[in-house]
Each structure stands twice: as structure tokens, then as C-alpha cells.
């Protein structure tokens, strides 16, 4: 511990965001960086707790105190080595993770946790810049072949770990480029896609084989994959969006959130989209239904497209600001979160239920909503939704449904394999991530339902361990 009093004398300092007037004009990353000396001072604030709750809070079990100390001492190589011992892709989590670790930081009790996420991103970027990130090619190969279906964070983590154990790995991706929702779901202003390209290039050097534009179950029979490979990992995500079954749902101008986000990312990558197929918020009143991160991403994208106004509604109550006694430290606090996208312009409202979508000439013009409240049933303890009868209309020429995702797509791979699923429609796996079918494993959202990038990486690593043990025990 380089400076045992730093947490007493140095306050939390965030890098912050580019000015709103600047960043809404492009899709460049909104977050800025601190200079190396300020970053070292922020790392010095780590208390190196006897019981590190940051470690406990992290799904990956990252050893934050150890690499914070290395960063403070300017040992970037050592910091990167410690960081990647538990996290395959700190350049991803350092950008898009909600930082569960910071909420568990002891200094969060005074609302000044260590800037763990930013420090993580700084370490990996300096490691790349200073040449410490080098391809790792195993000296010995096992002769075993593994197919990973899906190239999101779970699939990539699984492939990375298996390759490093000496197995030959092929990653199949149905889309035209590798990355899954990292590439096509997360906006460029949160994760520049060159960051994904850099990691994929490194993994290619390490002998991982990538096959984009190949949909298993359609372009290649899933039976052939199961037959030709010694093990298979299904990491196809949970791509079934929660729909809104109300009158007017089929009107033109009503889209799932990912339709907008995926299309915009493809446009940013240079893909041509026909005028008839283009989803644009330019000059329109936009209504985002759903108050989560995906909804926030829609807000930021709509503002960059030139929306006239953006409103985001949520059926749940507005979370408390600052403190919530129901979710005390070190647990994840259920409090109001304001993203960089919200700061760019958004009217946020809560306790509104969508009743119907109204249109003219086949196009959406308004959405009728009703005010609701939640009441606890003392007998069952459950919260019941009560409609108040207070109805209003919100003007909207573009409606985006961002109410989350339910489960993996059931057609294709899962249907052809006749794989066992849990009550929610996810692939049912055991504690080794193995499915009901011999040599077929599952990882990430495909086995848990929609979750965080950091949890998907952890799941991919766990699946890789299960697959490795399966192959070595045969």
C-alpha cells in the first residue's frame, strides 16, 4: 500500500464527459480520460481493506486492491497482468460495466468510492500503448476442437480461455462482424468498435479462428457442428425482446430498441441502409418505453440523430435519489441513475403504463398512457399494479420499445438440438455450464437471460473451465 493516508487526503476525481454541445454531434466515445499522474493519485485512494468488498461485489472476482497498488506505483505491466488474471477483456468492462465493485467499495459509504472502472480502463489502454499486451500462443495443443456459437462477451471469453489451455477454437457468428451485442447493441459513443477489432486481431494472432456471417442451424447444420467438434458452447445471447401487446403496436414508427441501435452502429461502420428501411429520429418527437440502460442508449442515439424531443417513460416508481435504506452498502443500491445520454436532453417520467398507440395514415402520432401506482398486498407481500384512470396522450412520431429481453431465440439451434430449457426458456445448465446434451455447454445470456457484460464474461470463463475438464477427463 503505497500511500496509507491517500483516502483521507485525496478526493474522488472522475474524468467526466465531453461537453454536451460537442458530443451530440458525433458518435465518438463520450468519456474523457485523466492524465497519468491524476490517475495514479486516484489509484492511491484504495484502502486495501482487510475484507475487500470490491472483490466480493465483482462477478469476476477481480483483485482490485492489488492492481490499484501496481497502478499507483506506475507498474503498468504488473497491473495489467493482475487485471487480466481474472478479466479477459478489461477494455470492455472498463467502458461499459456499471461498476458493481465501486458500489461495494468501503469509501462508497461516504459516496466517494475509488474510481475502479476508470482505473481499469486506464491500465489496459496504457498496456496496449506501451507494448505490454502481446499474443499468447500455447506451446502445446491438445488436439481437441471446440466450437463456440456466438461472439458476444461470453463467447469471446470462453474462446479465449479454451485457446489458452491449448484447445483449437472456432467461433461462429451469424452477423457480418465479431462482437455480438458489444458491436451491434452498445452504441459507439459508449464503446468504440475499434476496441473490439483490436482484441479480435489479438485473438486471431493467438490462433482463435473466427467465422463471421455463418449462422449455425441455417448456413451450417447444428448436427454437423456437434459431430465434428469435441465440445460446443452455445453463447447466442437472449435476443427475444419483451414486446408491448397493445392496440396500434403495428403502426409504422414503432420499433424495438435494438432495431434502432443495431442499425445506427451499422451505419457508423459504413453500411448503406435504404431510405425506406432507415429508422431516424430526425425532427421527430421520440418516446422511449422502458427506463433501463437500453432505453438510455436509445435516448443518446435519438439526440444524435436530431430528435425534436425525447421522452422516456417507466411503469415502475421513480427510484430514490442518493440513498435507499432498502439496499444499503455494500449491496447494489437501487437509486436514481442519470446517464450521460439523459444529460443530453430527455424528459424522464415514471409510473406510466402504455394503454394504446394512436396513429394516422398508418403512422404513429401519439401514445396514450395511464398513471399507475403500486400497492403492497399485506397477505402475500407482493406488489400489485393499480390503474388510477388518469389518462393522457404523449405526442410521438417514433416509439422505441426498450423493456428488456426475455430469453434466447427458440428457433434454430435450440429447437434443432431439442435441448432442455428452464422455466424462462433459457438453456438449462448444471454447475459446470453443461446442458442436457452431451458435450454441449452454454454460457452468458443464453443460459441466464439478459444480464451484464461482466457477468457474461464470468459465465464464459466458467463454461471454458467446464469444457476443459470435460475434454481432459474423456
XYZ file of C-alpha atoms in Angstrom:
474
model
C 0.000 0.000 0.000
C 1.936 2.975 -1.327
C 0.103 5.787 0.464
C -1.889 4.655 3.536
C -3.421 8.118 4.045
C -4.407 8.890 0.458
C -8.072 8.031 1.016
C -8.123 10.680 3.749
C -6.474 13.460 1.777
C -7.371 12.848 -1.882
C -10.951 13.122 -3.083
C -12.558 11.107 -5.835
C -11.955 12.712 -9.220
C -13.757 11.427 -12.304
C -12.589 12.030 -15.841
C -16.065 13.238 -16.782
C -17.612 13.581 -20.208
C -17.003 15.685 -23.270
C -19.226 18.813 -23.376
C -22.815 18.051 -24.412
C -22.713 20.568 -27.256
C -19.696 18.728 -28.659
C -20.528 15.076 -28.140
C -24.088 15.048 -29.511
C -22.662 15.984 -32.907
C -20.849 12.668 -33.325
C -20.672 9.052 -32.145
C -17.217 9.265 -30.569
C -16.825 7.969 -27.017
C -18.286 10.477 -24.580
C -15.998 9.668 -21.673
C -12.724 11.511 -21.225
C -9.522 10.334 -19.505
C -7.357 11.704 -16.722
C -3.656 12.371 -17.134
C -1.368 9.593 -15.797
C -0.432 11.459 -12.606
C -4.049 12.144 -11.620
C -4.852 8.523 -12.409
C -2.059 7.346 -10.073
C -3.444 9.554 -7.316
C -6.904 8.070 -7.802
C -5.448 4.558 -7.553
C -3.662 5.540 -4.335
C -7.058 6.118 -2.687
C -7.617 2.351 -2.409
C -7.637 1.431 1.286
C -6.510 -2.188 0.684
C -9.256 -3.325 3.034
C -8.756 -6.470 5.048
C -12.033 -7.698 3.572
C -12.209 -6.159 0.069
C -15.911 -5.812 -0.702
C -14.992 -4.600 -4.212
C -13.661 -8.097 -4.838
C -16.832 -9.596 -3.327
C -19.065 -7.389 -5.482
C -17.365 -8.250 -8.781
C -18.783 -11.261 -10.687
C -15.261 -11.893 -11.988
C -13.651 -11.697 -8.568
C -11.238 -9.024 -9.777
C -8.368 -8.353 -7.356
C -8.829 -4.600 -7.322
C -6.572 -3.654 -4.366
C -3.591 -5.466 -5.875
C -3.748 -3.826 -9.280
C -4.649 -0.443 -7.810
C -1.349 -0.628 -5.917
C 0.527 -1.564 -9.108
C -1.067 1.355 -10.945
C -0.119 3.776 -8.157
C 3.475 2.545 -8.384
C 3.357 3.036 -12.175
C 3.903 -0.676 -12.781
C 1.542 -0.933 -15.740
C 2.810 -4.351 -16.800
C 2.204 -5.756 -13.321
C -1.183 -4.078 -13.068
C -2.275 -5.475 -16.434
C -1.072 -8.971 -15.502
C -3.110 -8.913 -12.291
C -6.129 -7.422 -14.030
C -6.251 -9.983 -16.841
C -5.767 -12.882 -14.443
C -9.499 -12.602 -13.758
C -10.875 -10.404 -16.568
C -10.264 -11.358 -20.196
C -11.395 -8.009 -21.584
C -10.839 -5.080 -19.206
C -11.066 -2.743 -22.187
C -14.761 -3.694 -22.431
C -15.657 -3.747 -18.733
C -13.622 -0.592 -18.156
C -16.006 1.177 -20.510
C -19.465 -0.368 -20.135
C -19.565 -2.094 -16.740
C -21.867 -0.433 -14.168
C -19.006 -0.951 -11.687
C -20.580 -3.194 -9.078
C -17.165 -3.076 -7.404
C -17.419 0.659 -6.758
C -20.761 0.234 -5.043
C -19.089 -2.265 -2.710
C -16.056 -0.044 -2.078
C -15.821 0.948 1.604
C -15.341 4.554 0.509
C -18.776 4.416 -1.096
C -20.151 4.741 2.433
C -19.241 8.421 2.079
C -20.140 8.400 -1.641
C -16.523 8.698 -2.784
C -15.558 5.206 -3.943
C -12.285 4.587 -5.713
C -12.607 5.173 -9.476
C -12.112 1.462 -10.068
C -13.737 1.260 -13.507
C -11.844 4.238 -14.904
C -8.593 2.942 -13.405
C -9.218 -0.403 -15.064
C -9.681 1.215 -18.476
C -6.558 3.319 -17.944
C -4.448 0.262 -17.147
C -5.451 -1.703 -20.234
C -5.096 1.276 -22.567
C -1.608 2.064 -21.281
C -0.707 -1.630 -21.505
C -1.632 -1.654 -25.192
C 0.101 1.684 -25.797
C 3.320 0.664 -24.039
C 3.539 -2.752 -25.708
C 2.763 -4.995 -22.749
C -0.146 -6.725 -24.493
C 1.352 -9.489 -26.580
C -0.247 -12.509 -28.256
C -0.183 -15.668 -26.181
C 0.112 -18.801 -28.291
C 0.130 -22.080 -26.326
C 3.294 -24.126 -26.792
C 1.337 -27.364 -26.855
C -2.015 -28.217 -28.445
C -4.331 -30.849 -27.024
C -5.732 -31.922 -30.388
C -9.245 -31.147 -29.165
C -11.547 -28.899 -31.212
C -14.214 -26.672 -29.673
C -16.942 -24.707 -31.453
C -18.224 -21.541 -29.805
C -21.515 -20.310 -31.262
C -21.867 -16.587 -30.688
C -19.192 -13.923 -30.325
C -20.512 -11.678 -27.570
C -18.593 -11.269 -24.301
C -19.479 -14.784 -23.086
C -18.449 -16.472 -26.338
C -15.239 -14.475 -26.645
C -14.253 -15.150 -23.024
C -14.942 -18.863 -23.425
C -12.919 -18.977 -26.653
C -10.046 -17.032 -25.115
C -9.773 -19.304 -22.087
C -10.032 -22.529 -24.087
C -7.425 -21.382 -26.584
C -5.026 -20.556 -23.772
C -5.492 -24.072 -22.437
C -4.299 -25.463 -25.765
C -7.582 -26.389 -27.414
C -8.323 -25.336 -31.000
C -11.290 -22.980 -31.011
C -13.579 -21.835 -33.815
C -16.050 -19.020 -33.126
C -19.171 -18.856 -35.308
C -21.070 -15.554 -35.570
C -24.261 -15.061 -37.573
C -23.674 -11.318 -38.069
C -21.187 -9.832 -40.502
C -18.671 -8.915 -37.816
C -17.466 -10.310 -34.489
C -18.635 -8.896 -31.167
C -22.297 -9.762 -30.646
C -24.149 -7.053 -28.742
C -20.823 -5.428 -27.889
C -20.666 -4.452 -31.543
C -24.300 -4.191 -32.568
C -26.107 -3.326 -29.339
C -23.883 -0.938 -27.394
C -23.650 2.483 -29.067
C -20.320 3.671 -30.413
C -20.409 6.646 -28.039
C -20.003 4.166 -25.169
C -17.740 1.611 -26.868
C -15.782 2.485 -29.995
C -15.752 -0.600 -32.195
C -12.024 -0.300 -32.921
C -11.594 -1.569 -29.340
C -13.331 -4.814 -30.337
C -11.333 -5.044 -33.572
C -8.082 -4.719 -31.620
C -8.960 -7.611 -29.311
C -10.236 -9.824 -32.142
C -6.989 -9.202 -34.064
C -5.015 -10.246 -30.989
C -7.063 -13.414 -30.519
C -6.615 -14.211 -34.219
C -2.849 -13.958 -33.732
C -3.281 -16.382 -30.854
C -4.854 -18.866 -33.328
C -8.545 -18.489 -32.471
C -10.494 -18.952 -35.714
C -13.393 -16.580 -36.356
C -16.174 -17.270 -38.848
C -18.490 -14.233 -39.107
C -21.541 -14.339 -41.342
C -22.154 -18.014 -40.551
C -25.402 -18.867 -38.776
C -25.270 -22.294 -37.182
C -28.556 -24.065 -37.761
C -29.074 -22.270 -41.051
C -25.835 -21.920 -43.007
C -24.355 -24.986 -41.366
C -26.253 -27.816 -39.704
C -26.001 -27.886 -35.935
C -25.722 -31.691 -36.094
C -22.544 -31.269 -38.134
C -21.082 -28.951 -35.514
C -21.862 -31.374 -32.691
C -20.435 -34.264 -34.713
C -17.255 -32.558 -35.919
C -16.182 -30.861 -32.682
C -15.200 -32.369 -29.362
C -17.271 -29.807 -27.466
C -19.680 -26.985 -28.265
C -20.502 -23.837 -26.332
C -23.777 -22.037 -27.086
C -23.383 -18.314 -26.408
C -26.099 -16.859 -28.610
C -27.419 -14.331 -26.099
C -31.014 -13.579 -25.138
C -32.273 -11.799 -28.217
C -36.032 -12.095 -27.730
C -37.206 -8.580 -26.778
C -40.124 -8.036 -24.436
C -42.976 -6.838 -26.631
C -45.844 -4.456 -25.972
C -49.136 -6.041 -26.967
C -51.419 -3.042 -27.241
C -53.618 -1.515 -29.892
C -51.532 0.264 -32.540
C -48.360 -1.811 -31.985
C -48.123 -2.451 -35.746
C -48.162 1.215 -36.749
C -45.218 2.490 -38.735
C -42.707 4.204 -36.468
C -42.911 1.695 -33.603
C -39.689 -0.308 -33.227
C -37.795 -2.444 -30.772
C -34.844 -0.585 -29.272
C -32.266 -2.881 -30.845
C -33.647 -2.192 -34.302
C -32.534 1.408 -33.899
C -29.273 0.689 -32.073
C -28.080 -2.079 -34.389
C -28.917 -0.090 -37.492
C -27.114 3.026 -36.282
C -23.998 1.026 -35.418
C -24.035 -0.476 -38.893
C -24.437 2.967 -40.448
C -21.475 4.180 -38.397
C -19.482 1.240 -39.752
C -20.212 2.362 -43.319
C -23.104 0.123 -44.251
C -25.669 1.554 -46.631
C -29.282 1.422 -45.406
C -32.081 2.153 -47.856
C -34.217 5.217 -47.175
C -37.323 3.059 -46.708
C -35.605 0.894 -44.088
C -33.812 3.691 -42.252
C -35.009 4.381 -38.709
C -34.410 8.025 -37.913
C -35.370 10.337 -35.066
C -34.505 13.473 -37.015
C -37.144 16.153 -36.490
C -39.397 13.781 -34.543
C -40.851 13.578 -31.073
C -39.408 10.344 -29.701
C -40.927 8.222 -26.936
C -38.755 5.565 -25.308
C -40.757 2.995 -23.343
C -38.528 1.408 -20.709
C -36.250 3.026 -18.158
C -33.159 0.801 -18.278
C -29.755 1.083 -19.915
C -31.045 0.099 -23.346
C -33.606 2.879 -23.116
C -30.845 5.285 -22.146
C -28.854 4.206 -25.220
C -31.911 4.997 -27.352
C -32.085 8.457 -25.806
C -28.465 9.186 -26.705
C -28.880 7.827 -30.226
C -32.107 9.778 -30.840
C -30.461 13.027 -29.739
C -27.546 12.424 -32.087
C -29.948 11.786 -34.942
C -31.551 15.177 -34.340
C -34.732 14.377 -32.419
C -37.109 17.259 -31.796
C -37.778 15.950 -28.282
C -37.097 12.759 -26.319
C -39.323 11.386 -23.547
C -38.565 8.224 -21.590
C -41.277 6.552 -19.521
C -41.175 3.744 -16.979
C -44.004 1.778 -15.350
C -42.095 1.448 -12.068
C -41.815 4.184 -9.416
C -39.025 6.718 -9.568
C -36.083 5.351 -7.535
C -34.901 7.377 -4.552
C -32.028 9.787 -5.121
C -28.730 9.330 -3.324
C -29.702 6.898 -0.567
C -32.003 3.891 -0.381
C -32.297 2.196 3.036
C -33.765 -0.884 1.335
C -30.453 -1.536 -0.459
C -27.677 -0.488 1.943
C -23.927 -0.741 1.382
C -22.278 -2.978 0.228
C -25.207 -4.143 -1.882
C -26.058 -2.693 -5.271
C -28.045 0.464 -4.485
C -31.417 0.819 -6.168
C -31.247 4.577 -6.652
C -31.886 7.002 -9.480
C -29.245 6.720 -12.191
C -28.668 9.548 -14.625
C -26.595 8.585 -17.654
C -24.593 10.793 -19.998
C -27.419 10.326 -22.517
C -30.002 11.680 -20.077
C -27.864 14.767 -19.577
C -28.014 15.398 -23.318
C -31.735 16.053 -23.205
C -34.585 13.842 -22.025
C -37.898 14.218 -20.217
C -37.981 11.261 -17.806
C -41.274 10.132 -16.289
C -42.319 7.257 -14.023
C -45.481 5.342 -13.076
C -46.937 5.410 -16.567
C -48.490 2.394 -18.284
C -48.860 2.355 -22.068
C -52.502 1.739 -22.972
C -52.549 2.158 -26.753
C -50.639 3.611 -29.662
C -52.517 6.052 -31.872
C -51.786 6.907 -35.491
C -52.912 8.496 -38.716
C -52.474 7.043 -42.198
C -50.700 4.030 -40.726
C -48.078 6.075 -38.855
C -47.776 6.651 -35.114
C -48.687 10.128 -33.884
C -49.441 9.708 -30.176
C -49.231 7.217 -27.325
C -51.944 7.001 -24.702
C -50.614 6.352 -21.207
C -52.276 5.949 -17.830
C -50.912 6.902 -14.456
C -50.472 3.934 -12.110
C -49.397 3.208 -8.571
C -48.064 0.139 -6.772
C -49.655 -1.192 -3.600
C -48.380 -3.978 -1.392
C -50.669 -6.902 -0.694
C -50.197 -7.487 3.040
C -51.353 -11.106 2.747
C -48.890 -12.168 0.034
C -46.241 -9.469 0.257
C -46.499 -8.910 -3.482
C -46.746 -5.503 -5.109
C -49.884 -5.028 -7.197
C -50.275 -2.591 -10.070
C -53.218 -0.201 -9.651
C -54.515 1.861 -12.578
C -55.671 5.301 -11.487
C -57.789 6.228 -14.506
C -55.705 9.363 -15.141
C -55.063 9.126 -18.873
C -53.050 11.404 -21.143
C -51.528 11.357 -24.594
C -47.866 11.867 -25.439
C -47.032 13.135 -28.907
C -44.626 10.819 -30.717
C -43.668 10.085 -34.306
C -41.109 7.469 -33.234
C -41.716 4.949 -30.442
C -38.913 2.713 -29.173
C -39.657 -0.352 -27.044
C -36.837 -0.838 -24.555
C -38.400 -3.119 -21.978
C -35.660 -5.713 -21.785
C -35.170 -9.202 -23.185
C -36.730 -12.478 -22.151
C -34.729 -15.466 -23.436
C -32.719 -16.891 -26.346
C -34.387 -17.320 -29.730
C -36.069 -20.722 -29.601
C -35.938 -21.493 -33.318
C -32.739 -22.603 -34.995
C -30.062 -24.103 -32.762
C -32.115 -24.743 -29.636
C -35.055 -26.244 -31.498
C -32.871 -28.431 -33.708
C -30.906 -29.743 -30.750
C -34.079 -30.329 -28.702
C -32.079 -29.027 -25.776
C -33.658 -28.823 -22.326
C -34.641 -25.331 -21.213
C -35.521 -23.827 -17.855
C -38.841 -22.244 -16.927
C -37.801 -18.953 -18.530
C -36.802 -20.510 -21.836
C -33.042 -20.298 -21.280
C -30.699 -23.216 -21.871
C -30.722 -25.297 -18.699
C -27.189 -25.941 -17.449
C -25.566 -27.562 -14.440
C -22.847 -26.075 -12.221
C -20.305 -26.774 -14.967
C -22.391 -24.924 -17.583
C -23.150 -28.237 -19.323
C -26.541 -28.691 -20.988
C -28.792 -31.717 -21.216
C -26.881 -32.826 -24.329
C -23.508 -34.497 -24.082
C -20.574 -32.213 -24.982
C -22.863 -29.191 -25.422
C -22.396 -26.319 -22.962
C -23.967 -22.853 -22.711
C -22.756 -19.505 -21.407
C -23.866 -15.941 -20.883
C -27.361 -14.675 -21.568
C -28.278 -17.903 -23.367
C -28.164 -19.685 -20.000
C -29.198 -16.898 -17.613
C -31.356 -14.468 -19.556
C -30.278 -10.892 -20.235
C -27.529 -9.752 -17.901
C -24.409 -7.572 -17.685
C -21.279 -7.797 -19.845
C -19.191 -8.541 -16.756
C -21.466 -11.440 -15.769
C -21.331 -12.806 -19.313
C -17.527 -12.798 -19.240
C -17.622 -14.629 -15.906
C -20.074 -17.161 -17.351
C -17.886 -17.671 -20.425
C -14.863 -18.330 -18.234
C -16.837 -20.814 -16.155
C -18.050 -22.608 -19.285
C -14.469 -22.798 -20.565
C -13.394 -24.427 -17.311
C -16.237 -26.927 -17.570
C -15.391 -27.720 -21.181
C -11.696 -28.085 -20.395
C -12.414 -30.538 -17.569
C -14.848 -32.424 -19.803
C -12.215 -32.777 -22.545
C -9.370 -33.772 -20.252
C -11.467 -36.331 -18.384
C -12.516 -38.148 -21.556
